[in-house]
mmCIF file of C-alpha atoms in Angstrom:
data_model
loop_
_atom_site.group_PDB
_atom_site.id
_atom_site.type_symbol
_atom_site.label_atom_id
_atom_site.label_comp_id
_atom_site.label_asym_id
_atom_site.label_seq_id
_atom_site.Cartn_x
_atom_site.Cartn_y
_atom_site.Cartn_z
ATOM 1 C CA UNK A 64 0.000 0.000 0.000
ATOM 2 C CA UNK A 65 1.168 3.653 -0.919
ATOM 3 C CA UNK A 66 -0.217 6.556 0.974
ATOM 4 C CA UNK A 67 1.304 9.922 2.371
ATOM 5 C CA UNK A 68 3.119 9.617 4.999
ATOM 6 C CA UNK A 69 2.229 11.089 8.701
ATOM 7 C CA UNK A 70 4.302 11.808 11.897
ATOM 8 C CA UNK A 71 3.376 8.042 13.733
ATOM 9 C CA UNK A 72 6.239 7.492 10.146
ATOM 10 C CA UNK A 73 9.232 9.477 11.631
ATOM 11 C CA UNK A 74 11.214 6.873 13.273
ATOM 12 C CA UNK A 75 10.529 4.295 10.489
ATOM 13 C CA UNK A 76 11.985 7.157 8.168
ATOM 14 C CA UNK A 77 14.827 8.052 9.970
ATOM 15 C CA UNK A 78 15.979 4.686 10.588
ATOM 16 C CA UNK A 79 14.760 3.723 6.677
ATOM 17 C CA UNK A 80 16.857 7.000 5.587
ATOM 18 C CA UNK A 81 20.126 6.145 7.788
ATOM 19 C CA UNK A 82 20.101 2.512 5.874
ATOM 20 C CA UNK A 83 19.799 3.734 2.984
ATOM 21 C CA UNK A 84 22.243 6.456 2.821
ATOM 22 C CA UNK A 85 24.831 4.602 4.692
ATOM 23 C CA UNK A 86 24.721 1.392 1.873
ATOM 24 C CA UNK A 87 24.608 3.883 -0.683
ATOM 25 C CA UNK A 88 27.580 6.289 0.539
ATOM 26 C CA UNK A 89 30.030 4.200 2.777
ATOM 27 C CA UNK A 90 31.358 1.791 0.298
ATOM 28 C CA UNK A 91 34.953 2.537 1.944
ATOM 29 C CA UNK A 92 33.628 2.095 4.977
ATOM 30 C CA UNK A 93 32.591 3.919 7.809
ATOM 31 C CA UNK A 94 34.124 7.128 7.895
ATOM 32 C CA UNK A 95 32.873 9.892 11.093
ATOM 33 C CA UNK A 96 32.420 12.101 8.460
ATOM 34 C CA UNK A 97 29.515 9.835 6.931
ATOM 35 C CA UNK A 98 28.369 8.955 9.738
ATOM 36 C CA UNK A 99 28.225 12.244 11.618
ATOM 37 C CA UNK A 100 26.596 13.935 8.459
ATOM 38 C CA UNK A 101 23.857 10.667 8.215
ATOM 39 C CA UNK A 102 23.175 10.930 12.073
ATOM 40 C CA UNK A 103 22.944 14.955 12.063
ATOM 41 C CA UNK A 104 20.610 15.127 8.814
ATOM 42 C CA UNK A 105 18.325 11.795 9.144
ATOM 43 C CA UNK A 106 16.330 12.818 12.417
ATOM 44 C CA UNK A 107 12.829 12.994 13.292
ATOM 45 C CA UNK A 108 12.819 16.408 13.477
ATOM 46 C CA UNK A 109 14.170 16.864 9.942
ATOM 47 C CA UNK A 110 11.559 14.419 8.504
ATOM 48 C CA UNK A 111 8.705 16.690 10.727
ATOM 49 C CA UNK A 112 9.533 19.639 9.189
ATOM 50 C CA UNK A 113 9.293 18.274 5.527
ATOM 51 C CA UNK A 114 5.884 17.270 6.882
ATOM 52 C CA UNK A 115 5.003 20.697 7.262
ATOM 53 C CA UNK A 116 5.970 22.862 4.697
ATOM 54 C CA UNK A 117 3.494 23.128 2.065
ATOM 55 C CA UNK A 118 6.490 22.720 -1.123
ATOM 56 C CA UNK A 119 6.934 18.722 0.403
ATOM 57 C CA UNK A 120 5.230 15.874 -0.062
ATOM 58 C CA UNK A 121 5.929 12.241 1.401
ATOM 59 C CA UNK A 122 4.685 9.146 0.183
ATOM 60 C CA UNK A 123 5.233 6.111 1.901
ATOM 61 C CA UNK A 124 5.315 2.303 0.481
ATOM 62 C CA UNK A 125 4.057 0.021 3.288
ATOM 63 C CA UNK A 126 3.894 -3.647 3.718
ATOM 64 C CA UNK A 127 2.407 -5.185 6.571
ATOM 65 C CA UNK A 128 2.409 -2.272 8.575
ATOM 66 C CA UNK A 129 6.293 -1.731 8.165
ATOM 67 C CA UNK A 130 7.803 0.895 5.609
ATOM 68 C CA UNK A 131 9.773 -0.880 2.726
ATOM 69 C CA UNK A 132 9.876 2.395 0.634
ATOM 70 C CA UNK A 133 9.191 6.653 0.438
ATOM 71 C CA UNK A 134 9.557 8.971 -1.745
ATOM 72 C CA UNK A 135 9.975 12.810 -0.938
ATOM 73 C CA UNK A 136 8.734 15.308 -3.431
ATOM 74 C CA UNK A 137 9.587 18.764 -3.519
ATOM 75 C CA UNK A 138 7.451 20.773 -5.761
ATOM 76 C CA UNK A 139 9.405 24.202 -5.948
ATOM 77 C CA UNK A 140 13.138 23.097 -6.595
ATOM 78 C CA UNK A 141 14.208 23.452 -10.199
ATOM 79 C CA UNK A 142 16.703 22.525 -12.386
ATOM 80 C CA UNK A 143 17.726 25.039 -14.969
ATOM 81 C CA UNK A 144 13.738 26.196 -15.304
ATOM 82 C CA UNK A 145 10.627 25.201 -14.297
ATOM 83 C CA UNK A 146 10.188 23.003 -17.510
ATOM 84 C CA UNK A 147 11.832 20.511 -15.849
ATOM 85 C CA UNK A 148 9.412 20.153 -13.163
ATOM 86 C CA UNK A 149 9.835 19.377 -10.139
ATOM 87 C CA UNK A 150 12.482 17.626 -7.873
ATOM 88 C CA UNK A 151 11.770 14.290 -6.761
ATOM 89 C CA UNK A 152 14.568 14.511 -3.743
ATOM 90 C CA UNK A 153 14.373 11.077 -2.419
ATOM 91 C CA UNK A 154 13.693 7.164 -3.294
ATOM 92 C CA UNK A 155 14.822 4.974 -0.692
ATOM 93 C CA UNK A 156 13.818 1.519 -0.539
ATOM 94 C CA UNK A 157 15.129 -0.898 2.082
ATOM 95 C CA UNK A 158 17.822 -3.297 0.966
ATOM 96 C CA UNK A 159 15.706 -6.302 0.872
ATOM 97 C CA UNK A 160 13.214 -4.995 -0.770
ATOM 98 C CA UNK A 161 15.155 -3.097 -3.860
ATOM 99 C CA UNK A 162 14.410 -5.127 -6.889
ATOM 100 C CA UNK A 163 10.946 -6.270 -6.315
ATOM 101 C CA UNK A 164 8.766 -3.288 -7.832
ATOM 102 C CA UNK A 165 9.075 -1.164 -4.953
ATOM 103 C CA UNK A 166 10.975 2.238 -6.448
ATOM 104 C CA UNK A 167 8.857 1.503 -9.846
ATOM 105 C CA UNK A 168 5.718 1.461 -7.472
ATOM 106 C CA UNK A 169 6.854 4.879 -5.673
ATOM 107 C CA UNK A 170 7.927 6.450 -9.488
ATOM 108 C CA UNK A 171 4.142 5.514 -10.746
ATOM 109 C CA UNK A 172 2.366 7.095 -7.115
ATOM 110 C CA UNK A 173 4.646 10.085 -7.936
ATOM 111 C CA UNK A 174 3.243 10.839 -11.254
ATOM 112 C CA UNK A 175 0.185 9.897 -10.523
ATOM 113 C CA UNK A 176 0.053 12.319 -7.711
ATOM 114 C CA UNK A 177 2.120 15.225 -8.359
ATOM 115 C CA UNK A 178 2.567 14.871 -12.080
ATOM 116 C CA UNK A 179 4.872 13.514 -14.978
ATOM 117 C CA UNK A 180 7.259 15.948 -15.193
ATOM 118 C CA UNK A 181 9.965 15.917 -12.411
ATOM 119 C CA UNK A 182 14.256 15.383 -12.315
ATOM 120 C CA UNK A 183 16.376 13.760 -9.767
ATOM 121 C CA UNK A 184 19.352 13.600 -8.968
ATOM 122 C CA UNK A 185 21.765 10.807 -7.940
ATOM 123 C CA UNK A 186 25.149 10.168 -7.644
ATOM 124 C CA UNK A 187 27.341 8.514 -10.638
ATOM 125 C CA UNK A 188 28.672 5.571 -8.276
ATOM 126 C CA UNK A 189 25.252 4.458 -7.219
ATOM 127 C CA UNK A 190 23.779 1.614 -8.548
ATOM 128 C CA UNK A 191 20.105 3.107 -9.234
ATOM 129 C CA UNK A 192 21.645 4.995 -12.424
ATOM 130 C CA UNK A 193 21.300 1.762 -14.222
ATOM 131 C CA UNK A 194 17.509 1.455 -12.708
ATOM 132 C CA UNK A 195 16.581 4.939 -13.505
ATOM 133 C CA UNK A 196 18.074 4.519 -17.278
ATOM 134 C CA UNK A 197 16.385 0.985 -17.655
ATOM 135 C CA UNK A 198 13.185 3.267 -16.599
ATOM 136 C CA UNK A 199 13.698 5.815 -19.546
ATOM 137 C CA UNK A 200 14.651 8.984 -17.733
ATOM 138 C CA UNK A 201 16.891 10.841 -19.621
ATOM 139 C CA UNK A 202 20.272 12.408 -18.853
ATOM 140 C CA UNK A 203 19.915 16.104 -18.760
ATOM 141 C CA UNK A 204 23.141 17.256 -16.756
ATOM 142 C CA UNK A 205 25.657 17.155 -13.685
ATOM 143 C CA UNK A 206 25.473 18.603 -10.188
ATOM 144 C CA UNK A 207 28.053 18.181 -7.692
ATOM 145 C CA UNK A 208 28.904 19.312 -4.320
ATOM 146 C CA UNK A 209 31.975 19.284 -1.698
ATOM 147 C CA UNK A 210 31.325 16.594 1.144
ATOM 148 C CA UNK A 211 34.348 15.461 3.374
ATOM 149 C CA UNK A 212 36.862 17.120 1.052
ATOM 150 C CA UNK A 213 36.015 15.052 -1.749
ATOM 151 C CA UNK A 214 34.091 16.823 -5.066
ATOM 152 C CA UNK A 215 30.401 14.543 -5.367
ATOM 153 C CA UNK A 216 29.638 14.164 -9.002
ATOM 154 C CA UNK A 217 25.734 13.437 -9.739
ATOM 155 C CA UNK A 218 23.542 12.938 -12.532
ATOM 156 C CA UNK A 219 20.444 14.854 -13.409
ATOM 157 C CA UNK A 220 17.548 12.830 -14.492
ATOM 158 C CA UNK A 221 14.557 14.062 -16.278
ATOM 159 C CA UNK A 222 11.598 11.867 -15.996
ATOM 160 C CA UNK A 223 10.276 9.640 -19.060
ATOM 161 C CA UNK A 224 7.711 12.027 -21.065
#
């Protein structure tokens, strides 16, 4: 089942978010800086406060009353214009549940929700390039950012129109 998500979510998001993030970005292990930046960001608060402002949306993916999956949706970021859409920001599924129709099932409650037209971003090492390719979004561009002294390199995606 995929509905919005509510604050009886936050912990399941948090703890959902710190997976994720740490499987995606410690592949040389686990460096403070990664784990002081996942602990800092990932917190109930944080997750509240997208809640509450009217530019986020959160859908959740649930299965047998546990989250497998979410999706966070910010409708006023844009990339290079506003014919772009908007930024889907987030698509976290737990480990055992990525490759099982879970992100495709989030993807298809995000455009039937907020609408077809939306970019992403994600970095170039991480495996969900190949998922969001296989998907038909297209490369539209490069954003990158300084974390731990290192220079992030991510691809834009533009969702299928």
């Amino acid at each position: 089942m995929i509905r919005r998500a509510n604050v009886n979510d936050l912990s399941c998001l948090v703890a959902l978010s710190l997976q994720v993030w740490l499987n995606t970005y410690t592949l040389d292990g686990m460096r403070r800086e990664y784990a002081d930046f996942a602990i800092g960001q990932f917190t109930k608060d944080y997750f509240q406060d997208l809640l509450l402002r009217d530019e986020y949306d959160i859908i959740v993916c649930e299965e047998e009353r546990a989250i497998i999956g979410f999706a966070v949706v910010n409708n006023r970021s844009q990339f290079e214009g506003p014919e772009n859409g908007f930024e889907l920001e987030k698509l976290y599924v737990h480990s055992h549940f990525q490759g099982k129709g879970v992100g495709r099932a989030l993807l298809s409650e995000v455009t039937a929700r907020f609408g077809s037209d939306f970019w992403l971003y994600t970095w170039t090492e991480n495996i969900s390039n190949a998922f969001y390719k296989r998907l038909g979004f297209e490369l539209i561009g490069e954003l990158s950012f300084e974390f731990a002294g290192k220079r992030i390199l991510n691809n834009v995606y533009m969702s299928p129109r």
